[in-house]
Short mmCIF file of C-alpha atoms and ligand atoms in Angstrom, two decimals:
data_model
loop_
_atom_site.label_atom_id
_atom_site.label_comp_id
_atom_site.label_asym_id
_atom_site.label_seq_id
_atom_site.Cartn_x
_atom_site.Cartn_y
_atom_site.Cartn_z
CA UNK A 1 17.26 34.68 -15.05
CA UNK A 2 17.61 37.73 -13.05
CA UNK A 3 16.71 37.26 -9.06
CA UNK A 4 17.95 35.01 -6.44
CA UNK A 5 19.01 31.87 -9.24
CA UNK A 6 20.36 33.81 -11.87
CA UNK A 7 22.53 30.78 -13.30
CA UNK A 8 19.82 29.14 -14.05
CA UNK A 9 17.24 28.94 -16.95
CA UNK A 10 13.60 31.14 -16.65
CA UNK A 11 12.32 26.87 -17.37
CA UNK A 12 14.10 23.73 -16.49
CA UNK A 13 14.33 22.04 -19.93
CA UNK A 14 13.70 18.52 -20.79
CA UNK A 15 17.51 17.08 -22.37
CA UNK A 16 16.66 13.52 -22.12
CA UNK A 17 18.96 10.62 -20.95
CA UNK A 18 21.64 11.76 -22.86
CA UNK A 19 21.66 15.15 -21.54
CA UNK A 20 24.97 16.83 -20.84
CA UNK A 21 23.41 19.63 -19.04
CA UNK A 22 23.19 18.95 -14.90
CA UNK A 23 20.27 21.60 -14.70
CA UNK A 24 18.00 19.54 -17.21
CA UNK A 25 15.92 16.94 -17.02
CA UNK A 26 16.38 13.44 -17.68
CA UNK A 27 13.14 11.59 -17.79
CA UNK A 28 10.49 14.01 -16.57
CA UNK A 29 8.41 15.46 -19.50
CA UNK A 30 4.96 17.11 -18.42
CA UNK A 31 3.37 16.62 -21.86
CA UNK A 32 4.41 13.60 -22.17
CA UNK A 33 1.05 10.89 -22.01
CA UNK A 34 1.52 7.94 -19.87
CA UNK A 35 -1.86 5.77 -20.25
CA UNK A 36 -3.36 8.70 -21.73
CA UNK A 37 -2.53 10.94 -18.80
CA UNK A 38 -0.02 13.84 -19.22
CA UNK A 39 2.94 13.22 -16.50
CA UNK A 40 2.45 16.72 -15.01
CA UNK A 41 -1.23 15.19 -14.25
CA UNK A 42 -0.17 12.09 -12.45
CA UNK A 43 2.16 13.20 -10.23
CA UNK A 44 0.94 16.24 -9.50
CA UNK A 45 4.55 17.36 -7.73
CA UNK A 46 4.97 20.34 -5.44
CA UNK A 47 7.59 22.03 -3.79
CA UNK A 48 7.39 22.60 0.20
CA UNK A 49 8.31 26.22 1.19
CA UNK A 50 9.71 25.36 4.50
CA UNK A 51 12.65 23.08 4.25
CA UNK A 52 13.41 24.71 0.61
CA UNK A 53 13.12 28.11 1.64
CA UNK A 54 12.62 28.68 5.65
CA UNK A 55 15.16 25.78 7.23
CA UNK A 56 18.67 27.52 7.06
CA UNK A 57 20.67 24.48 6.66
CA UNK A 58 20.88 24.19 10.78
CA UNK A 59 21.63 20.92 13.04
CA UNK A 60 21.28 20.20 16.44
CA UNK A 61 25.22 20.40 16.40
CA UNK A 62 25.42 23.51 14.28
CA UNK A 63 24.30 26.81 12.81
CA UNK A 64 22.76 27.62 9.01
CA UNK A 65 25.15 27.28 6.32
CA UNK A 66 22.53 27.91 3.87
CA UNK A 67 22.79 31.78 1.62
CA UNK A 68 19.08 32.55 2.57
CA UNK A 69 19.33 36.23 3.43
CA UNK A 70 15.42 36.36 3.92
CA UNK A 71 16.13 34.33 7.25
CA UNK A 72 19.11 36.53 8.78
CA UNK A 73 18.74 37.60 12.43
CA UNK A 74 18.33 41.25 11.51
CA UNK A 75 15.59 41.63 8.70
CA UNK A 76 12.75 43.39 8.74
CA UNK A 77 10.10 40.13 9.05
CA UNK A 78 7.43 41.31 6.91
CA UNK A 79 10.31 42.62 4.12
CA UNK A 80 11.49 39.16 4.74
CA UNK A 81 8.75 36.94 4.38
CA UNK A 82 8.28 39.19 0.77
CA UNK A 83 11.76 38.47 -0.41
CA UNK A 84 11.47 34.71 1.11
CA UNK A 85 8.17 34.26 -1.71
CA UNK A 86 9.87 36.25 -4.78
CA UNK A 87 12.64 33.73 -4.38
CA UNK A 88 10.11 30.77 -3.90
CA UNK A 89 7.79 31.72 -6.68
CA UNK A 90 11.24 31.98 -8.96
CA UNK A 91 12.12 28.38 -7.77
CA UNK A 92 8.84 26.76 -8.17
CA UNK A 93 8.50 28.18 -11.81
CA UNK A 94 11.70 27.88 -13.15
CA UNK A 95 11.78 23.89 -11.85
CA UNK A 96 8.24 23.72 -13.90
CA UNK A 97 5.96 21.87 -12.16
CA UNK A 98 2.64 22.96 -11.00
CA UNK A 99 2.35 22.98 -6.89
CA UNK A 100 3.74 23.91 -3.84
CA UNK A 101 2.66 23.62 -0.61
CA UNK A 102 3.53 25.82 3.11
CA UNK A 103 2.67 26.01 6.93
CA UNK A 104 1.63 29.55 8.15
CA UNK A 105 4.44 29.95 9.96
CA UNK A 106 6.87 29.45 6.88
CA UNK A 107 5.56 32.17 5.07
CA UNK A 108 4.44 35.06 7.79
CA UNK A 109 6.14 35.62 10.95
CA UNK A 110 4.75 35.78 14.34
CA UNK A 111 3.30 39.25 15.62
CA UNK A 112 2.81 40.50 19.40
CA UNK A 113 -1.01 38.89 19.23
CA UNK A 114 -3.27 36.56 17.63
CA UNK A 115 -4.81 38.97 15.77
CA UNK A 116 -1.60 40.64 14.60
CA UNK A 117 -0.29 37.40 13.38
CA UNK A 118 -3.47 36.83 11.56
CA UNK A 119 -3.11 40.06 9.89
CA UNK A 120 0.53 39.12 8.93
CA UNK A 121 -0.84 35.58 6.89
CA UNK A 122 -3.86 37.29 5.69
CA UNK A 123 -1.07 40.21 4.15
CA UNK A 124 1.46 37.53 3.10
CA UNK A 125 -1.69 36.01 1.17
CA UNK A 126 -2.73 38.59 -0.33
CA UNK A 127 1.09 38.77 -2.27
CA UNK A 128 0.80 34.65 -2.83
CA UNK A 129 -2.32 35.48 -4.70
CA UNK A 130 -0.73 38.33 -6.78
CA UNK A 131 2.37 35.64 -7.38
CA UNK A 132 -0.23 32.52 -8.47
CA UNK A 133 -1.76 34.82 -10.47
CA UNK A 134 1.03 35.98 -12.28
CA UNK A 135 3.01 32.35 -12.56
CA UNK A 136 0.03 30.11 -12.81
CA UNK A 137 1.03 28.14 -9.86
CA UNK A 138 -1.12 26.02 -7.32
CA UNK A 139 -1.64 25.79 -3.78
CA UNK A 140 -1.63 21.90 -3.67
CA UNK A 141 -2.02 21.98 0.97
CA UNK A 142 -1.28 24.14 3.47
CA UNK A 143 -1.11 23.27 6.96
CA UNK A 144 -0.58 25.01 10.41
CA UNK A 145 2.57 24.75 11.97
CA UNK A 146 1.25 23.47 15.55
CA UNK A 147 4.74 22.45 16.84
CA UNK A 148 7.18 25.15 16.73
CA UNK A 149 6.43 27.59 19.35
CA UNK A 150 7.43 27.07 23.00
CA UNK A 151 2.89 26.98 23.65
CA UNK A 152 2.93 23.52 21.61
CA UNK A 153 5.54 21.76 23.83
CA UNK A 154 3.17 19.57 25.26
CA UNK A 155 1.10 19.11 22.15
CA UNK A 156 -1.71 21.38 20.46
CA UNK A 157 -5.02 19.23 20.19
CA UNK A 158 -3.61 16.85 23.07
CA UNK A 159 -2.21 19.33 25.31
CA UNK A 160 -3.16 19.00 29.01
CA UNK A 161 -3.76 22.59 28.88
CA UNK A 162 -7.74 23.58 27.14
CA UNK A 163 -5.93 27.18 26.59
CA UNK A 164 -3.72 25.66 24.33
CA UNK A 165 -6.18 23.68 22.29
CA UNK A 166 -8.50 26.70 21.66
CA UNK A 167 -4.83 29.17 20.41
CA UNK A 168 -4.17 25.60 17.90
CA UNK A 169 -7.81 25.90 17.07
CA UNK A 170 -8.36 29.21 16.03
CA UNK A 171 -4.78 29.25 14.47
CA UNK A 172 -6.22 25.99 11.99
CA UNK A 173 -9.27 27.76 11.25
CA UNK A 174 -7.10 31.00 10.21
CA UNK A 175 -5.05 28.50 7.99
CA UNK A 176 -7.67 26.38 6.80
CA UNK A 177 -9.36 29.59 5.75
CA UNK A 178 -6.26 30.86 4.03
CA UNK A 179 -5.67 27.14 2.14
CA UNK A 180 -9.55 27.83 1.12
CA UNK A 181 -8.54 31.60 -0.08
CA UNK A 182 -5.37 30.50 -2.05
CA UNK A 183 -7.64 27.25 -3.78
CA UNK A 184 -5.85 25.20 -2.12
CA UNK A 185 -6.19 21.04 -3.43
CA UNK A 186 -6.13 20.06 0.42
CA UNK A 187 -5.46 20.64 3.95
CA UNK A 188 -3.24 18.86 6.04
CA UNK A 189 -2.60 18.03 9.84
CA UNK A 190 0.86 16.40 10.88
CA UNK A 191 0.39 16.40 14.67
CA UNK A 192 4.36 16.28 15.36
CA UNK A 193 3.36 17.10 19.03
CA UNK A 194 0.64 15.04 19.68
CA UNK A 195 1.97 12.40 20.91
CA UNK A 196 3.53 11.81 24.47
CA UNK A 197 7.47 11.88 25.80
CA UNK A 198 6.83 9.95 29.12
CA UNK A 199 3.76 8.14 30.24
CA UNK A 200 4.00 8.69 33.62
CA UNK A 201 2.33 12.24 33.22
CA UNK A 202 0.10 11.28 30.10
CA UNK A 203 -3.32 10.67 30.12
CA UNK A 204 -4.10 8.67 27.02
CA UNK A 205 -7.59 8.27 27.11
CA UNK A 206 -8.44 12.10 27.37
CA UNK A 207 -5.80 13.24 24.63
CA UNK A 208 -7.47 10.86 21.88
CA UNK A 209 -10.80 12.54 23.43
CA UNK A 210 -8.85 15.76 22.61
CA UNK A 211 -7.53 15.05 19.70
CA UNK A 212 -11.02 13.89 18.00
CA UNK A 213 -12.75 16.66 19.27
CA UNK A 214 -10.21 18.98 17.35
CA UNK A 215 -10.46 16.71 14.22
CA UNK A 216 -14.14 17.05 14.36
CA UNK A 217 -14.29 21.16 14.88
CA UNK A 218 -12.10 21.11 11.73
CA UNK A 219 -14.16 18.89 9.86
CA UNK A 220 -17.32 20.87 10.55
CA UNK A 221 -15.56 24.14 10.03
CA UNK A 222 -13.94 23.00 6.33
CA UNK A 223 -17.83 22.42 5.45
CA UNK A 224 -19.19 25.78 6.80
CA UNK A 225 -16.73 27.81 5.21
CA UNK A 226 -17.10 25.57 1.73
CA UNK A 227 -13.42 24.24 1.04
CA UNK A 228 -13.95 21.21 -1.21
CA UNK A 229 -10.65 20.13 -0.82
CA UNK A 230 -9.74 16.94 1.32
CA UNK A 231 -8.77 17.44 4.91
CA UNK A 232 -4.87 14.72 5.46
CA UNK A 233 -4.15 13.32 8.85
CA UNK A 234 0.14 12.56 7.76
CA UNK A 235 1.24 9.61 10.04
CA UNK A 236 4.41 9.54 11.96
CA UNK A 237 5.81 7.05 14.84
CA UNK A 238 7.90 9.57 16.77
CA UNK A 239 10.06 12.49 16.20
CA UNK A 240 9.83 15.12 17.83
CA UNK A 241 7.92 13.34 20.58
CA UNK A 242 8.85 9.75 21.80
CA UNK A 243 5.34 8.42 20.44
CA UNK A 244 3.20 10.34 18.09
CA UNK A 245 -0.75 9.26 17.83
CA UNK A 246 -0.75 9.07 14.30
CA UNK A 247 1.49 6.28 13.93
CA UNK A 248 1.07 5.05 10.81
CA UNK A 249 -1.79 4.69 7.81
CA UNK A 250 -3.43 2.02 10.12
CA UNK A 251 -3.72 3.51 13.15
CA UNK A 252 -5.02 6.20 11.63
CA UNK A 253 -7.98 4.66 10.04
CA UNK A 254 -8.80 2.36 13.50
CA UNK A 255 -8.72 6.16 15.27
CA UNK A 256 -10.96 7.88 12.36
CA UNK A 257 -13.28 5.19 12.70
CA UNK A 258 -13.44 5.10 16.59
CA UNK A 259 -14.35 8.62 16.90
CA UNK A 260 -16.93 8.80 13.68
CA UNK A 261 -14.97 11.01 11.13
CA UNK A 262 -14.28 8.17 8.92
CA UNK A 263 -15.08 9.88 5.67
CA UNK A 264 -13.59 13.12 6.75
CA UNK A 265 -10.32 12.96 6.52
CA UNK A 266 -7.55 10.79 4.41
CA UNK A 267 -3.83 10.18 5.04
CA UNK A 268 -0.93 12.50 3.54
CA UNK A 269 2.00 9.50 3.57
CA UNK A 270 5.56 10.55 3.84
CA UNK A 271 7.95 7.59 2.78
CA UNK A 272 10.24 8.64 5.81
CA UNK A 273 7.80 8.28 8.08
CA UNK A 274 7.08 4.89 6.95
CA UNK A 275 10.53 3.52 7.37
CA UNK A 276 10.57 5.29 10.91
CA UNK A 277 7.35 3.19 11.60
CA UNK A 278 9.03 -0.37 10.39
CA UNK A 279 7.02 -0.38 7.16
CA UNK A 280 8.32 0.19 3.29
CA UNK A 281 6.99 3.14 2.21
CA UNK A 282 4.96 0.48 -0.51
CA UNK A 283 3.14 -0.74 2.55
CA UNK A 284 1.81 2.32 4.05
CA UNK A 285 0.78 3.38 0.66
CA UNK A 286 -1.15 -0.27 -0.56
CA UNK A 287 -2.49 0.28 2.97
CA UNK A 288 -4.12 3.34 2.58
CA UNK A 289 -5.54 2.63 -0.60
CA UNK A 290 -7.08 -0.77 0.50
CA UNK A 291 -8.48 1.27 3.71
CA UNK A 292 -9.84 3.97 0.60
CA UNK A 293 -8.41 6.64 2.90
CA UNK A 294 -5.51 7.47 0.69
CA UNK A 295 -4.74 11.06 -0.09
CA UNK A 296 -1.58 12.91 -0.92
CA UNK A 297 2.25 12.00 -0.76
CA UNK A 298 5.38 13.54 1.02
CA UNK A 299 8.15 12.41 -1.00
CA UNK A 300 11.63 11.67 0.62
CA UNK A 301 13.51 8.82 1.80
CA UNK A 302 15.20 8.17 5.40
CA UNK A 303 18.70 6.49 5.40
CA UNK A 304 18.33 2.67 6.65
CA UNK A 305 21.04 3.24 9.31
CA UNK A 306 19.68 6.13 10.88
CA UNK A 307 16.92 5.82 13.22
CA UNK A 308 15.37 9.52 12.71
CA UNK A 309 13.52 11.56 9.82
CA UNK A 310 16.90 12.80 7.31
CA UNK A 311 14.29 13.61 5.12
CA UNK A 312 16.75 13.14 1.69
CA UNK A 313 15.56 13.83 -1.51
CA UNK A 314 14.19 10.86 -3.43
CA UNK A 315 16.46 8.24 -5.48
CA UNK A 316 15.47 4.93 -5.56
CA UNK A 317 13.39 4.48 -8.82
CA UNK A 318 13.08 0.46 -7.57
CA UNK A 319 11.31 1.80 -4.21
CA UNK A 320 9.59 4.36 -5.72
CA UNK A 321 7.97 2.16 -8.86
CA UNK A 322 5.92 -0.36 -6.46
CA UNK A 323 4.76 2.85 -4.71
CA UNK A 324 3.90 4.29 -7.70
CA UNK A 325 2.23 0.99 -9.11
CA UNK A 326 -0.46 0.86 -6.22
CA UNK A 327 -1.35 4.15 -7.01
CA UNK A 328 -1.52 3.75 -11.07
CA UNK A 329 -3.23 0.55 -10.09
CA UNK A 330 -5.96 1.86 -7.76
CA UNK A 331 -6.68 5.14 -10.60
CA UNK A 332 -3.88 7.85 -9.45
CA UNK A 333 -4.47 10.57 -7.38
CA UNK A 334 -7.73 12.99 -6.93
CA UNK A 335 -6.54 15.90 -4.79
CA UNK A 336 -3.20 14.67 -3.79
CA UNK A 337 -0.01 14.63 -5.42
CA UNK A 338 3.79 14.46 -4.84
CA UNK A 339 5.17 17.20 -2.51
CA UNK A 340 9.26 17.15 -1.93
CA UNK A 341 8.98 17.35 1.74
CA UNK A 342 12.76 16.90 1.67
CA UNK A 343 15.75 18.73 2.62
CA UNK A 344 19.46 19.38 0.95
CA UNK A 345 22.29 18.06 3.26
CA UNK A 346 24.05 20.58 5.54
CA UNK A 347 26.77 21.10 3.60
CA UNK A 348 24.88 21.81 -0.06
CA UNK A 349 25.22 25.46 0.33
CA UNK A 350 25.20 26.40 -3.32
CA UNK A 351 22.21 28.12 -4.34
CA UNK A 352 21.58 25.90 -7.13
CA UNK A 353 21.57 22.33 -5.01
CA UNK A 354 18.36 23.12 -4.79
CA UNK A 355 17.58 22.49 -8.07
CA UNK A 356 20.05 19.68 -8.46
CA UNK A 357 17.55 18.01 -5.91
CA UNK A 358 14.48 18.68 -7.21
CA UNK A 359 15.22 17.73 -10.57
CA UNK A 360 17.00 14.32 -9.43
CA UNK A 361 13.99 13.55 -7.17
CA UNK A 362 11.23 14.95 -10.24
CA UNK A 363 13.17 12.61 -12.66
CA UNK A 364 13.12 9.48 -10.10
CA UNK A 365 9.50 9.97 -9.98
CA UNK A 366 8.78 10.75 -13.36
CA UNK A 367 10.59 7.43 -14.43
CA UNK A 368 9.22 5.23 -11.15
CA UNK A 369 5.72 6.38 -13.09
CA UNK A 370 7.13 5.21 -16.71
CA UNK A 371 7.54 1.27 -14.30
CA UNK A 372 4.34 1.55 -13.04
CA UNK A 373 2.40 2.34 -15.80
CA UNK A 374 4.33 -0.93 -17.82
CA UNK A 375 3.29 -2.96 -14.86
CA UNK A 376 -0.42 -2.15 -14.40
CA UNK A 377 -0.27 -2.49 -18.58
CA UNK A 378 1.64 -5.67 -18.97
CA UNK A 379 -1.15 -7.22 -16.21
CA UNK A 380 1.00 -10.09 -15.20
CA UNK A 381 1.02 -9.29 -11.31
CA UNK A 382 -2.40 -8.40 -11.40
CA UNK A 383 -3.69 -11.92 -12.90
CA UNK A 384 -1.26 -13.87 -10.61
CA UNK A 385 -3.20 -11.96 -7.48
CA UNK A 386 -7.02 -12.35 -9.62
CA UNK A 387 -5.56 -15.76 -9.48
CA UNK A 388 -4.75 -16.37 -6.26
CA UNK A 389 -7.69 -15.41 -4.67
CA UNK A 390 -10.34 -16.63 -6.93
CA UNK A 391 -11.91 -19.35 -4.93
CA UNK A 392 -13.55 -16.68 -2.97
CA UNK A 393 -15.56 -15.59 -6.18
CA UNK A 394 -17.95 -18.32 -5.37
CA UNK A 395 -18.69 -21.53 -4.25
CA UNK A 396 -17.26 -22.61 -0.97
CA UNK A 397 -15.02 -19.15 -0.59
CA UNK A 398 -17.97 -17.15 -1.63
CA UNK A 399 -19.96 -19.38 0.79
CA UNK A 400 -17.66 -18.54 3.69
CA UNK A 401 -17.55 -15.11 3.46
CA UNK A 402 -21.32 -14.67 2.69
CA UNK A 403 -21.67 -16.22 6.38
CA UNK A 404 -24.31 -18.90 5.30
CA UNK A 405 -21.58 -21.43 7.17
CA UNK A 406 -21.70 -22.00 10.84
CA UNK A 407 -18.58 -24.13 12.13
CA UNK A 408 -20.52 -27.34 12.18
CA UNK A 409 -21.64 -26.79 8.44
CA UNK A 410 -18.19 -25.94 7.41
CA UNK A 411 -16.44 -29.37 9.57
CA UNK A 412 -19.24 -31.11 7.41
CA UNK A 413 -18.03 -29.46 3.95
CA UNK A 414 -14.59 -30.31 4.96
CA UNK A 415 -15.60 -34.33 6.00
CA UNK A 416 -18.34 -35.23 3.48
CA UNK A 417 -16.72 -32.87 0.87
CA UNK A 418 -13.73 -34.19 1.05
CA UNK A 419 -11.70 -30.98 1.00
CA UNK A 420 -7.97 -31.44 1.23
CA UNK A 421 -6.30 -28.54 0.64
CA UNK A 422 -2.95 -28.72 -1.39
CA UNK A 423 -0.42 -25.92 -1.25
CA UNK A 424 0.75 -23.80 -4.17
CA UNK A 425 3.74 -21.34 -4.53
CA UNK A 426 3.35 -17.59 -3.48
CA UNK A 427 5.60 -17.23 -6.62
CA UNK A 428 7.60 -14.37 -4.95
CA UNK A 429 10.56 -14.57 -6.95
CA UNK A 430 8.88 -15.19 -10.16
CA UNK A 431 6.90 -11.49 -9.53
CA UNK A 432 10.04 -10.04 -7.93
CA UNK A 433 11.70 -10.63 -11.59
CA UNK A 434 8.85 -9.24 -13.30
CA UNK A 435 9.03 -5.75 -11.74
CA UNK A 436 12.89 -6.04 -12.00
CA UNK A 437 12.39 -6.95 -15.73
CA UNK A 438 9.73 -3.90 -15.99
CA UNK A 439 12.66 -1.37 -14.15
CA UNK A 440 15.54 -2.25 -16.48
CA UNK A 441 13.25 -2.51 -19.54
CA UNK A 442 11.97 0.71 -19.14
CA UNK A 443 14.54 2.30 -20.84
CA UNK A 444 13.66 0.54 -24.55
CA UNK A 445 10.27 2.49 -24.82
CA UNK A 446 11.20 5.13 -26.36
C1 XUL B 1 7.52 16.41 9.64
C2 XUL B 1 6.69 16.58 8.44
C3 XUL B 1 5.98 17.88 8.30
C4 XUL B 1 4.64 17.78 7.67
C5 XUL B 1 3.89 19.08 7.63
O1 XUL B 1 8.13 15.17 9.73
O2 XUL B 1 6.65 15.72 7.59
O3 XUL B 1 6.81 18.71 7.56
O4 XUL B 1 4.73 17.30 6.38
O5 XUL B 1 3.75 19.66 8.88
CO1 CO B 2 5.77 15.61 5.72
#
């Protein structure tokens, strides 16, 4: 293929386990049907534009190392930003799968005013449409990069500043308007700023004031202007600020329903962000669905020694399986999917590591889906947990929880009724070895 990857194939081919081919995949087959679903259907995977194709491979201790020309000190920005999507659009077709996913700020640069930087997105758009058009490729979010500039230091939404809420305001409603342009699946809001880095100048109780008055103007805005899509809150416990708001998926849903916009808005879970917050990523996500706020994924993983975001490309098929089995479990996904918000290391400076990554993280998906899919099938943790709790189906359980019972009439069930409970295994191991048996057997179906 001619362009910015010409070593690789116009289409990533499917080569099976036994492939010799690196650029190939192993597991992940869009066609093929997993409970009657096509694989490109359930995971739904998209490729972010920003760490992929705007992040030049930069540290805190160092420079890019990345060959991104698009992002060299001298080019033209607008000449930029058009070579930055040819190469994108190349990528995301080539690797085959059906999304990707950007902030405004990845894609158009920054003009002298905030109508010239509107008129930078809204050209930048206009060539996105051209490229979906021609490629067939989906907008699956887009998002507003409300932590970047120098204005946003002290938050957007929870800034102590109103000037600075109303510039983050009318730069979401330019991007939600954009995500509604491009068809976008969803819009999302990762409030990396809102948060606080000292409490001794932080007023709490005015920035969640703040910060659900902005939710709300962006709720009432997505329905004016029509976007069906769903609007994501994406949790995070800290980085870049010391403590970020949206901590997790359950502080999340306690704020949403404190402030009234329960219903509005659902979670966009990145499995970094989890382990940042002291959960497995399987947590957040059986959380969210239990809460029925669940809505899109970041795929990554963190590194269990570090204590920030590495945001690595996924690998863990055993991780990634009981994620993957609450979410087969509760139906799969509506408007969400899986978007690689992850990043090559430093020192992967070959054009093509991009790929390598993709396609590793694509196939650790595709085959976490192939465990899931046995698990929900083969039923066995599912009875054990119908199991479990079935003394609340009626009788005394459904008694209890129907609230017939005060205290006294529940002492007197327990005294005249005789009830002496008697323990019984959690069976942890037992389940433990049936997912385990699921992961290696996986293999054999074929
Ligand atoms: C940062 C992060 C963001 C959001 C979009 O940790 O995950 O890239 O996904 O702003
Ligand atoms: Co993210």
């Amino acid at each position: 293929m001619a362009g910015f990857f010409p070593d690789v194939p116009a289409r990533i081919p499917f080569g099976g386990l036994d492939a010799s081919e690196p650029l190939a995949y192993r597991v992940y087959e869009p066609d093929r049907l997993v409970r009657g679903v096509r694989m490109e259907d359930h995971l739904r995977i998209a490729v972010c534009l920003w760490h992929s194709f705007n992040w030049p491979g930069s540290d805190v201790f160092g420079t890019g190392t990345f060959d991104r020309p698009w992002l060299a000190a001298d080019a033209d920005p607008m000449a930029a930003a058009h070579d930055k999507l040819d190469a994108a659009f190349e990528f995301v077709s080539a690797l085959g799968v059906p999304f990707f996913t950007f902030h405004d700020r990845d894609v158009a640069p920054e003009g002298r005013s905030f109508a010239e930087t509107r008129a930078n997105l809204d050209a930048v758009a206009a060539a996105m449409e051209g490229h979906m058009e021609r490629t067939g490729l989906r907008l699956l979010w887009g998002t507003a990069n409300l932590f970047s500039h120098p204005r946003y230091a002290a938050g957007a939404a929870t800034n102590p500043d109103p000037e600075v809420f109303a510039y983050a305001a009318a730069q979401v409603k330019v991007m939600l308007e954009t995500t509604h342009r491009l068809g976008g699946a969803n819009y999302v809001l990762w409030g990396g700023r809102e948060g606080y880095e000292t409490l001794l100048n932080t007023d709490l109780g005015r920035e969640e004031q703040q910060f659900a008055r902005f939710l709300s103007l962006v709720a009432e805005h997505k329905h004016r202007i029509g976007f069906e899509g769903k609007l994501l809150l994406e949790p995070k416990p800290q980085e870049p600020t010391k403590h970020q708001y949206d901590y997790d998926s359950a502080t999340v849903d306690g704020f949403l329903l404190r402030h009234d916009l329960a219903g509005e808005y659902g979670v966009n879970l990145e499995a970094n962000h989890a382990t940042l917050a002291g959960h497995s990523f399987h947590h957040e996500v059986a959380v969210a669905i239990s809460r029925g706020i669940f809505g899109s994924i970041d795929a990554n993983r963190g590194d269990y020694q570090n204590g920030w975001d590495t945001d690595q490309f996924p690998n863990s098929v055993d991780e990634l399986s009981l994620a993957l089995y609450e979410i087969v479990r509760a139906g799969g996904f509506t408007t969400g999917g899986f978007n690689f918000d992850a990043k090559l290391r430093r020192q992967s400076m070959d054009r093509n590591d991009l790929f390598h990554a993709h396609i590793g993280g694509i196939d650790t998906l595709a085959r976490a889906l192939l465990v899931a899919a046995d698990l929900v099938e083969a039923g066995e943790l599912e009875q054990h947990r119908a199991e479990r709790y079935a003394g609340w189906d009626e009788g005394l359980g459904a008694d209890l929880l129907g609230g017939s019972l005060s205290l006294p009439e529940i002492e007197a069930r327990v005294v005249d009724g005789g009830i002496e409970p008697r323990p019984v295994s959690g069976a942890q191991e037992r389940l433990e070895n049936v997912v385990n048996q699921r992961i290696w057997a996986v293999d054999r179906k074929r």
